[in-house]
XYZ file of N, CA and C in Angstrom:
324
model
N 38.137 87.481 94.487
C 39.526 87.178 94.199
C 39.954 87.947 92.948
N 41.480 88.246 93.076
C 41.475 89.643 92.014
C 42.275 88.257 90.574
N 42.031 89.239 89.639
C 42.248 87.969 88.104
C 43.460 87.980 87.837
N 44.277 87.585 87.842
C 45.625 86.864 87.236
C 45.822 87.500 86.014
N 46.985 88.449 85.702
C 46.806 88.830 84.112
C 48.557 88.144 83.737
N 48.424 87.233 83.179
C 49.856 86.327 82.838
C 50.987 87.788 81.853
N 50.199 88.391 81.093
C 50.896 89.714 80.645
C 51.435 90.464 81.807
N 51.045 91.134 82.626
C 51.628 91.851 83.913
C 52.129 90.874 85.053
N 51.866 89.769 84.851
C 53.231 88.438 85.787
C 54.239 88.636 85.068
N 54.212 88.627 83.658
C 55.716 88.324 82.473
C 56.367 89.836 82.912
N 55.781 90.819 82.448
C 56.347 92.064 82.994
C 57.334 92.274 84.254
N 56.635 91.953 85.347
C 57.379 92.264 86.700
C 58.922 91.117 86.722
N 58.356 89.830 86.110
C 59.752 88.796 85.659
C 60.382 88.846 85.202
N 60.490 90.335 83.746
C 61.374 90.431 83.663
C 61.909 91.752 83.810
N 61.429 92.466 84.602
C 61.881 93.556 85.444
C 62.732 92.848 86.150
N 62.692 91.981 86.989
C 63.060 91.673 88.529
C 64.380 90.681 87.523
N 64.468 90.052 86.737
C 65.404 89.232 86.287
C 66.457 90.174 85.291
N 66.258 91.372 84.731
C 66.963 92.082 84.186
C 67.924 92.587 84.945
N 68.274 92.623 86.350
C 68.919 92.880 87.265
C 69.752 91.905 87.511
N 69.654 90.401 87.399
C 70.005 89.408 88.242
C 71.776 89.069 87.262
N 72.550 89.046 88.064
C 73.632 89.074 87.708
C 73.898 87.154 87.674
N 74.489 86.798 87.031
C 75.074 85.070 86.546
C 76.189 84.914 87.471
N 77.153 85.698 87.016
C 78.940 85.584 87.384
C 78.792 85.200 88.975
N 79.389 83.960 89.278
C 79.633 83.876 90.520
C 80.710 85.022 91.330
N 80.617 85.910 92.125
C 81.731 86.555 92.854
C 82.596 85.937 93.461
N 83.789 85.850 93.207
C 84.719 85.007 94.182
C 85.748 86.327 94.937
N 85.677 86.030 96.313
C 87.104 86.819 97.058
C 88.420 86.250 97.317
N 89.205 86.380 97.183
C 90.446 85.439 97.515
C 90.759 85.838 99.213
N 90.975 85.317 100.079
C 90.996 85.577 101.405
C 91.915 84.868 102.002
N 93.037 85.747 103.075
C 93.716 84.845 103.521
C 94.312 84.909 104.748
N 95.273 84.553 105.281
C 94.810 84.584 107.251
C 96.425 84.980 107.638
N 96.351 85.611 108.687
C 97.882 86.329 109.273
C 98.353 84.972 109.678
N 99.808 85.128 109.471
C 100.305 83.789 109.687
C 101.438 85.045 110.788
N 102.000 85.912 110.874
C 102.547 86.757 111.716
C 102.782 88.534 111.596
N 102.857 88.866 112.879
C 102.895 90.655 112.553
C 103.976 90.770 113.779
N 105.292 91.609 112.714
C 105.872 92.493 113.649
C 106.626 93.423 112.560
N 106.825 94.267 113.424
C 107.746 95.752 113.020
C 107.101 96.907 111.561
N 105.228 96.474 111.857
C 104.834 96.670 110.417
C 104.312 96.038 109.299
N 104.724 94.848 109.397
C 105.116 93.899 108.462
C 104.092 92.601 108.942
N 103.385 92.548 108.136
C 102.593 91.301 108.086
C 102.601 89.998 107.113
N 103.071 88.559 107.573
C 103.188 87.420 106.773
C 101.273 86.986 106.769
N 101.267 86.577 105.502
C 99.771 86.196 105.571
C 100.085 85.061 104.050
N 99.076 84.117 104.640
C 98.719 82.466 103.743
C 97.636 82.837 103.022
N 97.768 82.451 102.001
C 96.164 81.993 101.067
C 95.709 83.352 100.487
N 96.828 84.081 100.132
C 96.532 85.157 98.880
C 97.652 85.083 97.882
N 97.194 83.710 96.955
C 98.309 83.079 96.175
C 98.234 83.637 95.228
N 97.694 85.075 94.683
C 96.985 85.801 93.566
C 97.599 86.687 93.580
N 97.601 87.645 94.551
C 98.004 88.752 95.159
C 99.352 89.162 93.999
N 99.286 90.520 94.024
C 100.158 91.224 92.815
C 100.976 92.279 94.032
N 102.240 92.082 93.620
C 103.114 93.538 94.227
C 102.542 94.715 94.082
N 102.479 95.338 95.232
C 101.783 96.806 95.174
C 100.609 96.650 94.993
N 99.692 95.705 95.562
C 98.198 95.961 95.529
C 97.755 96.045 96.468
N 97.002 96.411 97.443
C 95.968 96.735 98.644
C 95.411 95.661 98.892
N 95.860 95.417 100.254
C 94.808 94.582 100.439
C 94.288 94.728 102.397
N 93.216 94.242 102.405
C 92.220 94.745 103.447
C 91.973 94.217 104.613
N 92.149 94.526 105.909
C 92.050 93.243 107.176
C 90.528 93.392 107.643
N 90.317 92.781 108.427
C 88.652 92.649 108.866
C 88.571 93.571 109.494
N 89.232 94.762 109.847
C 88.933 95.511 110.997
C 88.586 96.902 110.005
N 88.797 96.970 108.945
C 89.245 98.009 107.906
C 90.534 98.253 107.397
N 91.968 97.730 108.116
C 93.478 98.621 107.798
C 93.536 97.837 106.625
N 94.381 98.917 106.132
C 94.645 98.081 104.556
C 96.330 98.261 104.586
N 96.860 97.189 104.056
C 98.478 97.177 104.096
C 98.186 96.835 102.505
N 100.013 97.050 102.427
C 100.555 97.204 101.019
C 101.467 95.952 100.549
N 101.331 95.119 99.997
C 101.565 93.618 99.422
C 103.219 94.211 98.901
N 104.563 93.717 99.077
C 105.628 94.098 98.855
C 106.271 92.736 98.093
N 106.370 92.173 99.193
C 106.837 90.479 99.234
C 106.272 89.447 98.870
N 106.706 88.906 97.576
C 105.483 87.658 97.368
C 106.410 86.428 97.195
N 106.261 85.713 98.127
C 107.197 84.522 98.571
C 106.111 83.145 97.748
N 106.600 82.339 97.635
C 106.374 80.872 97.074
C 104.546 80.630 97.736
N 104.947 80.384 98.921
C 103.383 79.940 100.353
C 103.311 81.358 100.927
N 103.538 82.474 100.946
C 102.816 83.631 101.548
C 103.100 84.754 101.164
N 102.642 85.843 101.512
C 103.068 87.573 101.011
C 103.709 88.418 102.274
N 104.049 89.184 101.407
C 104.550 90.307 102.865
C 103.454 91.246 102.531
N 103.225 92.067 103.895
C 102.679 93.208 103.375
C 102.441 94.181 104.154
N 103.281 95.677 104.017
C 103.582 96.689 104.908
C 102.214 97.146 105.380
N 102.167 97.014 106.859
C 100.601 98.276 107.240
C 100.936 99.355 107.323
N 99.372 99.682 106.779
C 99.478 101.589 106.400
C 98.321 102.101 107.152
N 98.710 102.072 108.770
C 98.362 102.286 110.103
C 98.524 101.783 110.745
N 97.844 101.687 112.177
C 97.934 101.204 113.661
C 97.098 99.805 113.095
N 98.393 99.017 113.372
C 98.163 97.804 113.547
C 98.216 97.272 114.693
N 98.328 97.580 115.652
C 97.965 97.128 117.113
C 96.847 95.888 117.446
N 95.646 95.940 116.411
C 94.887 95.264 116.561
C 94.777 93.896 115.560
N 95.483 93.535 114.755
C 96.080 92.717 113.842
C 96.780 91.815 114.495
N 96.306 90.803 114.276
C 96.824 89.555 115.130
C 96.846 88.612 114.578
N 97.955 87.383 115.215
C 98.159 86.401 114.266
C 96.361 85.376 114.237
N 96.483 84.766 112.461
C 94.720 84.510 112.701
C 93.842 85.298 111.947
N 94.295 86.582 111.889
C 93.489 87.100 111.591
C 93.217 87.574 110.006
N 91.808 87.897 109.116
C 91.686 87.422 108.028
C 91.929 88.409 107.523
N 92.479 88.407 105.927
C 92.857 89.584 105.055
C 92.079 89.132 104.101
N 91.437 90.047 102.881
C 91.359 89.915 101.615
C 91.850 90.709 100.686
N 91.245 90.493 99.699
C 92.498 91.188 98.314
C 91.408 92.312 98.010
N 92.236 93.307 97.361
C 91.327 94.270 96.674
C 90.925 94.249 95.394
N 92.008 94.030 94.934
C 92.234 93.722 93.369
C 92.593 94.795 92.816
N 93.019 95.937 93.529
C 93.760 97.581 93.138
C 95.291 97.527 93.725
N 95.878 97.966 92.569
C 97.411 98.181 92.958
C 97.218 100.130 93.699
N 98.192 100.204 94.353
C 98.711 101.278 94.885
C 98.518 102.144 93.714
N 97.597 103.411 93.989
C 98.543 104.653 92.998
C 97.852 106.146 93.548
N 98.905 107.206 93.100
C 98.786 108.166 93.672
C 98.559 109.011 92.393
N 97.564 109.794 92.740
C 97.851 111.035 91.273
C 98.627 111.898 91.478
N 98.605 112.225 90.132
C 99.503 113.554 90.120
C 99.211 114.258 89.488
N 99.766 115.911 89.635
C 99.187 117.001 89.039
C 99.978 118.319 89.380
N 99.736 119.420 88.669
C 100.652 120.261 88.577
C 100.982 120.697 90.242
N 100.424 120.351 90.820
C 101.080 120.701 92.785
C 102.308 119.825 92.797
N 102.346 118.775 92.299
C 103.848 118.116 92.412
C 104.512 118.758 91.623
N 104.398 119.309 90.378
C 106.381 119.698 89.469
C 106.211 120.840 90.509
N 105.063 121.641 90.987
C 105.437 123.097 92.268
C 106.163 122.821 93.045
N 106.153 121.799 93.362
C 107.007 121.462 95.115
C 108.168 121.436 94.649
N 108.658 121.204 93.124
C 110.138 120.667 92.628
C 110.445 121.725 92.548
């Protein structure tokens, strides 16, 4: 039987615990309440900031416009065809932004 060295147990413990993160992760998540013309009503993203991204289960990500009292608006930015009422969104926690750089004053 091989010998126990309590020095190289402490070692690997706190290798393996120097990694270990505390902070609980929380997602805020919340469910299509309706979709038409683009435009998606969704419940239970009471957080949610104008102009932030946020993400459906399938991958599409729409753009948070409308933030009403009990729900958000939020424009899709693609084929939403498959977005249905029910179905779950979460938040990103990134607002919209685009860079910029000297190719835009060119185009002016």
């Amino acid at each position: 039987m091989a010998e126990v060295r309590p020095d190289e147990v402490s070692a690997i413990l706190r290798q393996q615990l120097s990694n270990f993160k505390s902070a609980a992760e929380l997602e805020e998540v919340g469910t299509v309440l309706q979709v038409g013309d683009g435009v998606a009503r969704i419940y239970g993203l009471s957080h949610a900031q104008s102009g932030e991204l946020i993400e459906f289960e399938n991958g599409l990500q729409a753009l948070v416009l409308n933030l009403e009292e009990d729900n958000v608006g939020a424009v899709m930015l693609g084929d939403y065809g498959d977005i249905k009422e029910g179905a779950t969104v979460r938040r990103t926690n990134k607002i919209a932004a685009i860079q910029v750089g000297e190719g835009l004053w060119a185009a002016w």
